[in-house]
mmCIF file of C-alpha atoms in Angstrom:
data_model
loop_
_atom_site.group_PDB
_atom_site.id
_atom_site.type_symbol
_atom_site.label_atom_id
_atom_site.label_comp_id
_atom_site.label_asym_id
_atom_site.label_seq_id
_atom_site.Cartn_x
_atom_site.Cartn_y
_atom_site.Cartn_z
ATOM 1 C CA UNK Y 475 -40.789 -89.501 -147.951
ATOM 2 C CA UNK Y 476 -37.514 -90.018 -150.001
ATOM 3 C CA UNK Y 477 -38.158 -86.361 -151.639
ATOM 4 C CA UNK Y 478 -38.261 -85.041 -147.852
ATOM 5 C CA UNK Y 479 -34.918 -86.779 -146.959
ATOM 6 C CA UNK Y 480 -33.383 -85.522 -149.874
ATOM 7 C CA UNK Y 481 -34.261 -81.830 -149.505
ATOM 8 C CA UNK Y 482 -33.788 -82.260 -145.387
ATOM 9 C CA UNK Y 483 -30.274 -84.255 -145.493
ATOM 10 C CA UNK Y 484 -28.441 -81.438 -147.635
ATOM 11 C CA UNK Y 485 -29.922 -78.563 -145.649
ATOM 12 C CA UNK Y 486 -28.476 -79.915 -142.685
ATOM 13 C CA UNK Y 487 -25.003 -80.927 -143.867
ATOM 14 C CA UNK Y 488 -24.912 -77.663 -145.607
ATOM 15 C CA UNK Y 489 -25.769 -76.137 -142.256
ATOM 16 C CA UNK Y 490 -22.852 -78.016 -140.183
ATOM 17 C CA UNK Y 491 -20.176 -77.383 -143.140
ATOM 18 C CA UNK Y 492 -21.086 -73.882 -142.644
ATOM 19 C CA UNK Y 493 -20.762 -74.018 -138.715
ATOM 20 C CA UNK Y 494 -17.507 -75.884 -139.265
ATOM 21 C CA UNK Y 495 -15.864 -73.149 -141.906
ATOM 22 C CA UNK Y 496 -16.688 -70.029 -140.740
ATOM 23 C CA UNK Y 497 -13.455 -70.141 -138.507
ATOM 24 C CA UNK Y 498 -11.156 -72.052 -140.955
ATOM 25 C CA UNK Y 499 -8.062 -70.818 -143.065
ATOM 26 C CA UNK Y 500 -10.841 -71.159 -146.327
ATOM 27 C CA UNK Y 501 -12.905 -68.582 -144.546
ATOM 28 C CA UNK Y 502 -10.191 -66.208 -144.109
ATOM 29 C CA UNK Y 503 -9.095 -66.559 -147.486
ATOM 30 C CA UNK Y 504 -12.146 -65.367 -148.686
ATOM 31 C CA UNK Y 505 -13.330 -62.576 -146.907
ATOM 32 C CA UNK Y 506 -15.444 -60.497 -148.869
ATOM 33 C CA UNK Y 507 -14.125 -57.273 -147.068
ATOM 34 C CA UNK Y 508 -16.895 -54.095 -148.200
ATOM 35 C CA UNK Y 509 -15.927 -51.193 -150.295
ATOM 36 C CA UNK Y 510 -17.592 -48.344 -151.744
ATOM 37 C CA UNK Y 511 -19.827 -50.350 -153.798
ATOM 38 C CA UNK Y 512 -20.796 -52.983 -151.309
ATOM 39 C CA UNK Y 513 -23.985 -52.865 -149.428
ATOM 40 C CA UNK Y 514 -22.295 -55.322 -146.524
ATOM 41 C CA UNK Y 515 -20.378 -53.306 -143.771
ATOM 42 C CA UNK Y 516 -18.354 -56.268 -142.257
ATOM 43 C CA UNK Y 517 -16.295 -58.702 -143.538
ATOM 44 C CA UNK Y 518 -17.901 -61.449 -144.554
ATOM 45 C CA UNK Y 519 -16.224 -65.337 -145.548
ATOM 46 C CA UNK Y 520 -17.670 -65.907 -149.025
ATOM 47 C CA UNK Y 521 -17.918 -70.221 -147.949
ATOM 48 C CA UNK Y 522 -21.296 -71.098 -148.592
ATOM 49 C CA UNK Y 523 -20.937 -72.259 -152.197
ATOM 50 C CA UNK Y 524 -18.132 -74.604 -151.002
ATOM 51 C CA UNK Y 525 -20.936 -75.522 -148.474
ATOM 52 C CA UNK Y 526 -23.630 -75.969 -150.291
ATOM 53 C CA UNK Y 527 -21.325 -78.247 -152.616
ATOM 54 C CA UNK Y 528 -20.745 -80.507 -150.354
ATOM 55 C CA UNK Y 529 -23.980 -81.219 -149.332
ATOM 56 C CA UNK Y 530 -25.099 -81.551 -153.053
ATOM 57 C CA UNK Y 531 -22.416 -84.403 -153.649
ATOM 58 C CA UNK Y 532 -22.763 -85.997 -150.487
ATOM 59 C CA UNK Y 533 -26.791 -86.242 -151.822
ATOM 60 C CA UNK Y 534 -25.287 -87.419 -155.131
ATOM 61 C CA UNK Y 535 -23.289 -90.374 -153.780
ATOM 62 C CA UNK Y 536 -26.307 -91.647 -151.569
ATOM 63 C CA UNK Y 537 -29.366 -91.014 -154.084
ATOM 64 C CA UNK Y 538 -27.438 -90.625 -157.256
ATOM 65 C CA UNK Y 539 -27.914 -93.253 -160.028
ATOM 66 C CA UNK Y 540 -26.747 -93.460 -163.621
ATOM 67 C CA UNK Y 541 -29.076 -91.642 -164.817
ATOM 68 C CA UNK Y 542 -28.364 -88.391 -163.801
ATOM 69 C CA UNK Y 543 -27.512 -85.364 -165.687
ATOM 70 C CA UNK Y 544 -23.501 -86.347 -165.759
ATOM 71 C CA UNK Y 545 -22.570 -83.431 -168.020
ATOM 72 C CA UNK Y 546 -23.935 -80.635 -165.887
ATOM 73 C CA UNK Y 547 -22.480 -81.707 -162.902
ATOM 74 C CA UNK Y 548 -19.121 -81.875 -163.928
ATOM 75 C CA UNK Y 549 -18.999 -78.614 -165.625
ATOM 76 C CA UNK Y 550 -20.680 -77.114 -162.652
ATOM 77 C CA UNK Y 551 -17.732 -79.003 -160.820
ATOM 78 C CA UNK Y 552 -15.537 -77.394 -162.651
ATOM 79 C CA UNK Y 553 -16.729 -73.680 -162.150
ATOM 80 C CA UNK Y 554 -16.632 -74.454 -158.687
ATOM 81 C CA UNK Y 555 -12.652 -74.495 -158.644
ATOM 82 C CA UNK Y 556 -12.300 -71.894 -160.973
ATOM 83 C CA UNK Y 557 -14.738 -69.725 -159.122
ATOM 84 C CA UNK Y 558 -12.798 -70.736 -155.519
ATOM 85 C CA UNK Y 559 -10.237 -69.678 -157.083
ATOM 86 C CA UNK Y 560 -11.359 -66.387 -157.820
ATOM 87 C CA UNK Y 561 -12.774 -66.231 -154.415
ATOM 88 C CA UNK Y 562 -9.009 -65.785 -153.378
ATOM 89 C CA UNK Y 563 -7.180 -64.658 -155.829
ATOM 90 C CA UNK Y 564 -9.963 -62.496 -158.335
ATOM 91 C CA UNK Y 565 -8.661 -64.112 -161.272
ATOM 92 C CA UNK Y 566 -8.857 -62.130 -164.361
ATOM 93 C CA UNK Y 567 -12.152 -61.171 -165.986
ATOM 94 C CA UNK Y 568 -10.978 -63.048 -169.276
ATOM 95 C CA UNK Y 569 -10.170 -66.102 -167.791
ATOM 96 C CA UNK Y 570 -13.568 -66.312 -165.524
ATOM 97 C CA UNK Y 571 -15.533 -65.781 -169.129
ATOM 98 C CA UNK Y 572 -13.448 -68.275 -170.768
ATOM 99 C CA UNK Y 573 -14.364 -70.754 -168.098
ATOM 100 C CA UNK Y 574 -17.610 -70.285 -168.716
ATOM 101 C CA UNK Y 575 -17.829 -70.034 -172.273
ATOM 102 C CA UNK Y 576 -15.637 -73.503 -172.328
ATOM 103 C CA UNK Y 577 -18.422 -75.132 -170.036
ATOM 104 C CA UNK Y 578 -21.638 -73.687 -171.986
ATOM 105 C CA UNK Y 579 -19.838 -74.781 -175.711
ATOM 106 C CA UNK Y 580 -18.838 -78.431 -174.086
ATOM 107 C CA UNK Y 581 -22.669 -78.731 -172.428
ATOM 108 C CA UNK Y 582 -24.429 -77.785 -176.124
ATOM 109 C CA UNK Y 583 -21.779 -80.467 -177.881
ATOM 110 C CA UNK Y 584 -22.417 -83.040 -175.498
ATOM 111 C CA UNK Y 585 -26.772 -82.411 -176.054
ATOM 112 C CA UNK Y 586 -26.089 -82.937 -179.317
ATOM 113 C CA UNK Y 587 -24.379 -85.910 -179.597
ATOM 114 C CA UNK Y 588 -26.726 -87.204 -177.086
ATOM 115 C CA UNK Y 589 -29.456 -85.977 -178.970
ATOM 116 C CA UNK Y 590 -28.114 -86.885 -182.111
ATOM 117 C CA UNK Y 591 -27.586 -90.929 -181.400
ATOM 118 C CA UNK Y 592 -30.760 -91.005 -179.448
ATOM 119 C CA UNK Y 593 -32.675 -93.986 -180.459
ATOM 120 C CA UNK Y 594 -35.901 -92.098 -180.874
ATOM 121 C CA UNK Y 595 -34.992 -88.102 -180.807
ATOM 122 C CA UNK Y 596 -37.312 -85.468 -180.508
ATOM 123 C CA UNK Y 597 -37.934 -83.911 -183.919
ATOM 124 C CA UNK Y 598 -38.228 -80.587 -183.092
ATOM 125 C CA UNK Y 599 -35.726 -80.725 -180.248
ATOM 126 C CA UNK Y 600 -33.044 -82.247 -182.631
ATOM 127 C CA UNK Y 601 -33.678 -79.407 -185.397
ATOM 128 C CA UNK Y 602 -33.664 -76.854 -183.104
ATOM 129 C CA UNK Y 603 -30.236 -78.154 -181.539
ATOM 130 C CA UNK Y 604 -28.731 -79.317 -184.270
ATOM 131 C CA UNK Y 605 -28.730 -75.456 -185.979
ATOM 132 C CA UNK Y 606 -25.913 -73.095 -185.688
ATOM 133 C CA UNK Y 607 -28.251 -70.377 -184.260
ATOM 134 C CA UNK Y 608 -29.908 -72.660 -181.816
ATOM 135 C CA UNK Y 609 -26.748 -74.188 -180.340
ATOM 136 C CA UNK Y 610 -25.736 -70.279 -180.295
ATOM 137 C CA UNK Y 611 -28.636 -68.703 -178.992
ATOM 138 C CA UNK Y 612 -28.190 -71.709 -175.712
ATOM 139 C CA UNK Y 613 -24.818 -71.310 -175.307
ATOM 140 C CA UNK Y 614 -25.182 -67.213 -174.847
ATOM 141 C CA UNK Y 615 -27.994 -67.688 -172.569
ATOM 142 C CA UNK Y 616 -26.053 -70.239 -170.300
ATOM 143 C CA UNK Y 617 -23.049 -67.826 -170.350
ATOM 144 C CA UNK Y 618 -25.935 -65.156 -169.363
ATOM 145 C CA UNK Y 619 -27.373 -67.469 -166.823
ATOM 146 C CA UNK Y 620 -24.051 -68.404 -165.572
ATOM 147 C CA UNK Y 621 -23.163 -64.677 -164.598
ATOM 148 C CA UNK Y 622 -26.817 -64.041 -163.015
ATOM 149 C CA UNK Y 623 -26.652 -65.281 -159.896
ATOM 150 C CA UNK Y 624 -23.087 -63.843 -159.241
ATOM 151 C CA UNK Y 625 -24.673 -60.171 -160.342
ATOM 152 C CA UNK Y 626 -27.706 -60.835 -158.249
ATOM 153 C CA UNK Y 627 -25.508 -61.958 -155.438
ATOM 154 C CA UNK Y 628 -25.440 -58.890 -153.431
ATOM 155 C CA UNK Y 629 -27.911 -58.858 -150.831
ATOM 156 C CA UNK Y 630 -28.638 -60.904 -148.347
ATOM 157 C CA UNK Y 631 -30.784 -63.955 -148.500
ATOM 158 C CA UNK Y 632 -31.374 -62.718 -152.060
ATOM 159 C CA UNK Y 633 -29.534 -65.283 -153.642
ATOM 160 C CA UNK Y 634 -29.828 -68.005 -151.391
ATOM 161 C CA UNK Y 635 -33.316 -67.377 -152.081
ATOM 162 C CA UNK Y 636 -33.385 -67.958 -155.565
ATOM 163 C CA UNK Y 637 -31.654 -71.566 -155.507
ATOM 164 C CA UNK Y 638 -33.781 -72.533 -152.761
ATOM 165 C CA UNK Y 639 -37.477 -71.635 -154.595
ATOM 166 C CA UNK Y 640 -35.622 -71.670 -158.310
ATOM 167 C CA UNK Y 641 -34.593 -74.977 -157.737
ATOM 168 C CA UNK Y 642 -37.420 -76.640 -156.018
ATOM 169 C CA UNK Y 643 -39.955 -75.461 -158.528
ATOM 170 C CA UNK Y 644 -37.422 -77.676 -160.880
ATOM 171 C CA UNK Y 645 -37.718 -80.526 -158.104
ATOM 172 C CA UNK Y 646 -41.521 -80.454 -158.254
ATOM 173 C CA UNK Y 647 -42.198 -80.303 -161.877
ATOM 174 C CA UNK Y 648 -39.250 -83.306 -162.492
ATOM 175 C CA UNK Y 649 -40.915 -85.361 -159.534
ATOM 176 C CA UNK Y 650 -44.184 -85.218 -160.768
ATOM 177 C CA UNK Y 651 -42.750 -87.257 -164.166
ATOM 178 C CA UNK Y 652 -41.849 -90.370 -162.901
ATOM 179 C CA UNK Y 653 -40.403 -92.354 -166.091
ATOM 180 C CA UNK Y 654 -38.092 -89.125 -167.218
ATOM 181 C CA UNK Y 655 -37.718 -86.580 -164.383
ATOM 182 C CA UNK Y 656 -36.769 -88.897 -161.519
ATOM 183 C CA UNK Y 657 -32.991 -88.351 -161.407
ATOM 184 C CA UNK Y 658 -33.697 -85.023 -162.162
ATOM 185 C CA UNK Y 659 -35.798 -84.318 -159.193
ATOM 186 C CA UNK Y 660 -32.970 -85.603 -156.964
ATOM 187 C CA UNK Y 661 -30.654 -83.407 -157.994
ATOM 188 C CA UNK Y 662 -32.548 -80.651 -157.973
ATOM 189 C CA UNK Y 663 -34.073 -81.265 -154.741
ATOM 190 C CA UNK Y 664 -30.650 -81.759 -153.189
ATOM 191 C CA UNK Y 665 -29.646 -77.932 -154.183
ATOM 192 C CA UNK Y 666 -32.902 -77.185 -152.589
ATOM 193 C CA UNK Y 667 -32.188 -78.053 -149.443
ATOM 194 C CA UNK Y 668 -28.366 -77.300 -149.498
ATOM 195 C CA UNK Y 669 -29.537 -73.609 -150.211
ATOM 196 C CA UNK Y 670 -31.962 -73.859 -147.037
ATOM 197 C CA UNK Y 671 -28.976 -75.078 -144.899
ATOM 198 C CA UNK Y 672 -27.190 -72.011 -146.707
ATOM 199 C CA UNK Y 673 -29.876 -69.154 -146.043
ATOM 200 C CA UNK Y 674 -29.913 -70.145 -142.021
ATOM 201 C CA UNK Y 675 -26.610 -68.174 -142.355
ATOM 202 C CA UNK Y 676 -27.622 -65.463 -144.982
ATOM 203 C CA UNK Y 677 -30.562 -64.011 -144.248
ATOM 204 C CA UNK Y 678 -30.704 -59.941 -142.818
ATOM 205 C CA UNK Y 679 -27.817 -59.401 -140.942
ATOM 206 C CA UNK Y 680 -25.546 -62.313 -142.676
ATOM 207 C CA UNK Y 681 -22.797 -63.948 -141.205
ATOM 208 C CA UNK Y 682 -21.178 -65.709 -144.405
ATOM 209 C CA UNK Y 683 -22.061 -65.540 -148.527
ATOM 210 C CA UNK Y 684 -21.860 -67.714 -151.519
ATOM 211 C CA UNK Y 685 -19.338 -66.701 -153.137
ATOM 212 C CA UNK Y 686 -18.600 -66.626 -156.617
ATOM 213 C CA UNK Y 687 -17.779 -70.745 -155.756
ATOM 214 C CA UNK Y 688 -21.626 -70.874 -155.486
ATOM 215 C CA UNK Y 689 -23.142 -68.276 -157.491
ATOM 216 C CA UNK Y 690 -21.383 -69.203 -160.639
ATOM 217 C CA UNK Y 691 -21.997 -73.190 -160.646
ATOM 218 C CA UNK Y 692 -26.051 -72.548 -159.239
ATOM 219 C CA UNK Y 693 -26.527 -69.881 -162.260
ATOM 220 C CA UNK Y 694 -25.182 -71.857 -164.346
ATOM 221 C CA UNK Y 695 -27.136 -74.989 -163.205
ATOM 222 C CA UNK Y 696 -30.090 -73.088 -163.346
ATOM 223 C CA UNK Y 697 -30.095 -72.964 -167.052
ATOM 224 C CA UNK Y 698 -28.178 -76.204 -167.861
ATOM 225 C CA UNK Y 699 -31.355 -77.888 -166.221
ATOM 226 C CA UNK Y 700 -33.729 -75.840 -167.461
ATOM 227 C CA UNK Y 701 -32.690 -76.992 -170.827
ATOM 228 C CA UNK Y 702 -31.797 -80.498 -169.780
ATOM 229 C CA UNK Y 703 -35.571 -80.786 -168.548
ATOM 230 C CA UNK Y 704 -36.713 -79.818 -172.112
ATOM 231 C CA UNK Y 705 -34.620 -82.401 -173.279
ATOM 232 C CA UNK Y 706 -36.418 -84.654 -171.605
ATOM 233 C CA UNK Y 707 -39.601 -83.344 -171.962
ATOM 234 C CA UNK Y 708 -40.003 -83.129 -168.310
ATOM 235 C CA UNK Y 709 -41.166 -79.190 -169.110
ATOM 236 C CA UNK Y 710 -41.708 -76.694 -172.148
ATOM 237 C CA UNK Y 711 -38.619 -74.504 -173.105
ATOM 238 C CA UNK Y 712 -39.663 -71.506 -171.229
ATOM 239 C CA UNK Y 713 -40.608 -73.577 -168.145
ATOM 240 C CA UNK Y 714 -36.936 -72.157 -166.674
ATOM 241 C CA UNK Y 715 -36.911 -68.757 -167.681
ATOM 242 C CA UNK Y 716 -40.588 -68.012 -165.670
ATOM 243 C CA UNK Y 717 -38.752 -69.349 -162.852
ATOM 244 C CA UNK Y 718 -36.010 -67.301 -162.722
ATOM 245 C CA UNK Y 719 -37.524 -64.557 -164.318
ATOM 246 C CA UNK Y 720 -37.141 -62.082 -161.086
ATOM 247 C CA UNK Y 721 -33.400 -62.317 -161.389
ATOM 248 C CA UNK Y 722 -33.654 -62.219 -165.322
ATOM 249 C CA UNK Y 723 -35.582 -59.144 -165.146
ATOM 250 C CA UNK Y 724 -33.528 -57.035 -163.106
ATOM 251 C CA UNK Y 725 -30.143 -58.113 -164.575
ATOM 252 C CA UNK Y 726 -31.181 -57.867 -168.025
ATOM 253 C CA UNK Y 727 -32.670 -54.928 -167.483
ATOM 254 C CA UNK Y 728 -29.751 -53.077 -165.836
ATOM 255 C CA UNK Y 729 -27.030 -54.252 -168.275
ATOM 256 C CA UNK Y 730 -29.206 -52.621 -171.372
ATOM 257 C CA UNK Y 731 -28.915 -49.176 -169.226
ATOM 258 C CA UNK Y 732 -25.504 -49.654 -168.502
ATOM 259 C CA UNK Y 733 -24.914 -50.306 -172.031
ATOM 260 C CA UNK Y 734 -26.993 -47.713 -173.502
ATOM 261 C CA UNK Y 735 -25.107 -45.055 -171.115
ATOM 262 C CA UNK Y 736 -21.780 -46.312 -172.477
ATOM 263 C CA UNK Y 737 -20.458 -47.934 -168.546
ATOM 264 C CA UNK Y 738 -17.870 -50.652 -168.423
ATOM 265 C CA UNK Y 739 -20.601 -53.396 -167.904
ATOM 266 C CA UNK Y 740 -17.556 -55.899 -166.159
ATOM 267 C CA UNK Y 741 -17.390 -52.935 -163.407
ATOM 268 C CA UNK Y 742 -18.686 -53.676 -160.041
ATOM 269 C CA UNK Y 743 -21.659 -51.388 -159.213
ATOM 270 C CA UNK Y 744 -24.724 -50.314 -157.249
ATOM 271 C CA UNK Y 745 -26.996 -50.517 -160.260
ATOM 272 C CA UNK Y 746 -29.563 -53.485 -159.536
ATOM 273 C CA UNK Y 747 -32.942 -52.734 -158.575
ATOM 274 C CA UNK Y 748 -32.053 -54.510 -155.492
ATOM 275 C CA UNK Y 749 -29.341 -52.198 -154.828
ATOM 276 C CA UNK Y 750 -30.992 -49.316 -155.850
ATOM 277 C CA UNK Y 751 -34.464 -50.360 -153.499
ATOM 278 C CA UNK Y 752 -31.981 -50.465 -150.268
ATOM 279 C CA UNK Y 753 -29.883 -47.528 -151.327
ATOM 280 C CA UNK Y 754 -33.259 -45.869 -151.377
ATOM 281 C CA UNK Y 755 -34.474 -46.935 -148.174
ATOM 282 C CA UNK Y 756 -35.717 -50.053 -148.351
ATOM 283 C CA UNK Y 757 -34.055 -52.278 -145.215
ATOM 284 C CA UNK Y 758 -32.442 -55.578 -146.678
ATOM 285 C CA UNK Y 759 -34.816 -57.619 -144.725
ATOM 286 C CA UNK Y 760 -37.894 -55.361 -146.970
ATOM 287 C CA UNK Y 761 -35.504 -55.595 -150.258
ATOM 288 C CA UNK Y 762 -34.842 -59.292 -150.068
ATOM 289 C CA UNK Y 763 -38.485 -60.041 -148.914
ATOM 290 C CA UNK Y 764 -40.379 -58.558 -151.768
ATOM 291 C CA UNK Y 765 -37.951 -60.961 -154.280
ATOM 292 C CA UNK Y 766 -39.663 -63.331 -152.602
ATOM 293 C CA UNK Y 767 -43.158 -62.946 -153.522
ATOM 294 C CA UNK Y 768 -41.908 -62.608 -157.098
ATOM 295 C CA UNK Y 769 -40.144 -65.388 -156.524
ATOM 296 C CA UNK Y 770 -42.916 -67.586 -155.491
ATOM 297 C CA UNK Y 771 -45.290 -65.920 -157.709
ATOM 298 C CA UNK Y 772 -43.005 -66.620 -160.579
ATOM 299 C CA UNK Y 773 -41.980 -70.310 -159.813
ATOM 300 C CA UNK Y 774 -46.134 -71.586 -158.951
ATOM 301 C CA UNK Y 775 -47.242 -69.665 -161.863
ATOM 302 C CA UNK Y 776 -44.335 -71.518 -164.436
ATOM 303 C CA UNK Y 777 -45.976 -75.151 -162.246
ATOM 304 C CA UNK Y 778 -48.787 -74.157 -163.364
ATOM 305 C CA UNK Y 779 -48.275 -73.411 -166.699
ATOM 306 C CA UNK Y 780 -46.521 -76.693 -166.900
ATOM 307 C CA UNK Y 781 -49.510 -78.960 -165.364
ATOM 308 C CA UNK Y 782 -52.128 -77.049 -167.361
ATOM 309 C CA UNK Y 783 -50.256 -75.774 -171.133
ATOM 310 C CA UNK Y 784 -50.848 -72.475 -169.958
ATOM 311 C CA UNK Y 785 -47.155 -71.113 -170.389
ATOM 312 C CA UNK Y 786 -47.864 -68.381 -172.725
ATOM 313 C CA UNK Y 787 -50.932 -66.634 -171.491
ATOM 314 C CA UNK Y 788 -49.051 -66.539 -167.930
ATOM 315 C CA UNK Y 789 -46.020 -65.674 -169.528
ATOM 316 C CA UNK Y 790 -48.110 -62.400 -170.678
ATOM 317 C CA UNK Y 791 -49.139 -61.847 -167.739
ATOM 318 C CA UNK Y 792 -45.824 -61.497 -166.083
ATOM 319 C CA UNK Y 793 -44.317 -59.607 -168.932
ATOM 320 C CA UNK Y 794 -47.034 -56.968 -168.310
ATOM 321 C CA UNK Y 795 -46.464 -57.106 -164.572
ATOM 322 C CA UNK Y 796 -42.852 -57.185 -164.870
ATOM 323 C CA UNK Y 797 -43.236 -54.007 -167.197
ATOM 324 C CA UNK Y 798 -45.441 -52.058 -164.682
ATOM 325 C CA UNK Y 799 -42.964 -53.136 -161.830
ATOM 326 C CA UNK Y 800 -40.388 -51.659 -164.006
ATOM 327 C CA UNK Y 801 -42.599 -48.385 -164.574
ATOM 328 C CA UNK Y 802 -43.057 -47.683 -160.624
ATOM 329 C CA UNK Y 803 -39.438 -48.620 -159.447
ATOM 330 C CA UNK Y 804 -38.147 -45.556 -162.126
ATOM 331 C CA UNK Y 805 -40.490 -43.339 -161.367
ATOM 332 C CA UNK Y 806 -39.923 -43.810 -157.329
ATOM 333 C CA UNK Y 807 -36.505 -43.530 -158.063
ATOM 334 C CA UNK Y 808 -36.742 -39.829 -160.047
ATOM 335 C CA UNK Y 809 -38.899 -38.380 -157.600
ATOM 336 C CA UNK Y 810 -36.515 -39.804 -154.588
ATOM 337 C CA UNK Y 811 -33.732 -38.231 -156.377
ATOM 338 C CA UNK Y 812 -35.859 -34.742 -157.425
ATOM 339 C CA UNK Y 813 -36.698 -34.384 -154.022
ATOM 340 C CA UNK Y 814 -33.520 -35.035 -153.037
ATOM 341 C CA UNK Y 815 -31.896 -32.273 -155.516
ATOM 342 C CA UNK Y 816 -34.644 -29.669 -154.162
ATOM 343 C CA UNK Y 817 -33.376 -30.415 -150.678
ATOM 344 C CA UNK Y 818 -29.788 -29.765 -151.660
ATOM 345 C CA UNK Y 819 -30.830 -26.303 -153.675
ATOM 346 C CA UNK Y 820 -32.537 -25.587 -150.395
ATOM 347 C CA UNK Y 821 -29.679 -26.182 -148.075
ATOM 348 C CA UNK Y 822 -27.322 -23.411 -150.111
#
């Protein structure tokens, strides 16, 4: 019952702070007003990070204890107002990587000096840690996961989406330890539920978005715990990355092209498979619905993995699917644009 109040509470706070914003002096601030890369035609407030914050640490100063994950949430904090920030003003592309380099370098220290003083460490978690190329290696991929959901933010519900099944996969695999993952699961259910209060407002045709004030704290979240579960031993290491492996995929993916074809990779862009499915003809609603089954696929098949050691053969299997995915969308994508090219010689 306590989980339910906890996932139900934020959704609706997130919900009214929503109702209550979309007509404020914050909301006009932040219009996300389309361009020629956008697949929005309106302009849209970009509030429902600030939203969905407030819901989260209204959840926190109810259910929170001493226990929780203090480092994550402050650093996420802090994105927050940098991000809000850039919300309004688009702050430099230096300073927004700084930010989040400063967060992911303070986050590692902090795990190891936890770590480190521990009473009875983890072996293998300290070692790992405690190297140069570990602490490395964790920082890049929280930079990476930090910048995720702000590249994947551009449909809608897509997202919103994410946090809401990312994050309650988290809330059901930390719930189901009670001695470690009980904090944990409070958190994470909390951004749950603030992201359903969220996606009543996002979904195909939506009236507000995240934001870079939510997309940049929730990606960067989404690895933070990921790793701060491990910590515990509330999951393996990989437990995260299955999770969020649709919006891994696709980003990943499309920065290598961009990189191999020489493109600014900082430069906005219609490049995504998720761009490139409804700039094909997919409808957003079809686009954003298909994420989902990954989604869900992805996030029971990483529970599973957890209850039953299984991690690496259903890893396979998604690295094989993911592949074959990959395969189909490139080869829809030539002949759409063959055909298209035929049509065209046609025409003159």
């Amino acid at each position: 019952m306590h989980d339910v109040i906890t996932f139900l509470v934020p959704a609706l706070v997130a919900a009214a702070a929503i109702a209550g914003l979309r007509r404020s002096a914050l909301a006009r601030a932040s219009l996300d007003r389309p361009n020629h890369r956008s697949l929005h035609v309106a302009p849209t407030p970009r509030i429902g990070g600030v939203a969905m914050a407030i819901a989260v640490t209204i959840a926190l100063c109810v259910w929170g204890n001493s226990q929780m994950p203090i480092a994550p949430i402050y650093l996420a904090a802090g994105l927050l107002a940098v991000s809000l920030l850039d919300d309004r003003s688009n702050l430099p592309v230096a300073w927004r990587l700084a930010a989040h380099a400063a967060s992911a370098i303070c986050l590692v220290l902090v795990w190891r000096a936890s770590t480190a003083n521990s009473a009875t460490p983890p072996v293998e978690t300290f070692s790992w840690l405690a190297t140069w190329w570990g602490a490395g290696l964790t920082i890049i991929a929280i930079c990476w996961s930090t910048n995720l959901f702000n590249f994947m933010d551009g449909a809608d519900g897509l997202a919103g989406g994410m946090t809401l099944i990312g994050f309650g996969a988290y809330a059901i695999a930390s719930s189901s330890s009670s001695t470690v993952g009980t904090d944990l699961a409070t958190l994470t259910t909390a951004i749950s539920g603030a992201a359903l209060g969220f996606l009543l407002f996002n979904l195909p045709p939506a009236k507000v978005f995240m934001g870079d004030a939510g997309a940049v704290p929730i990606g960067f979240l989404a690895a933070a715990l990921g790793v701060e579960g491990y910590l515990r031993g509330v999951w393996p290491l990989g437990f995260g990355v299955l999770v969020f492996s649709p919006f891994i995929v696709d980003a990943t993916v499309t920065l290598l092209r961009r990189l191999a074809r020489g493109e600014k990779i900082w430069m906005a862009h219609r490049e995504h498979y998720y761009q490139r499915l409804i700039l094909s003809g997919f409808s957003h609603r079809q686009t954003v619905f298909s994420y989902y089954v990954l989604m869900l696929g992805s996030a029971l098949s990483a529970l599973i993995a957890q209850k039953h050691s299984l991690l690496y053969p259903i890893a396979s299997f998604w690295v094989i699917t993911y592949l074959s995915l990959l395969m189909y969308l490139e080869w829809r994508f030539y002949q759409q644009k063959k055909h298209k090219t035929e049509k065209n010689s046609e025409a003159k």
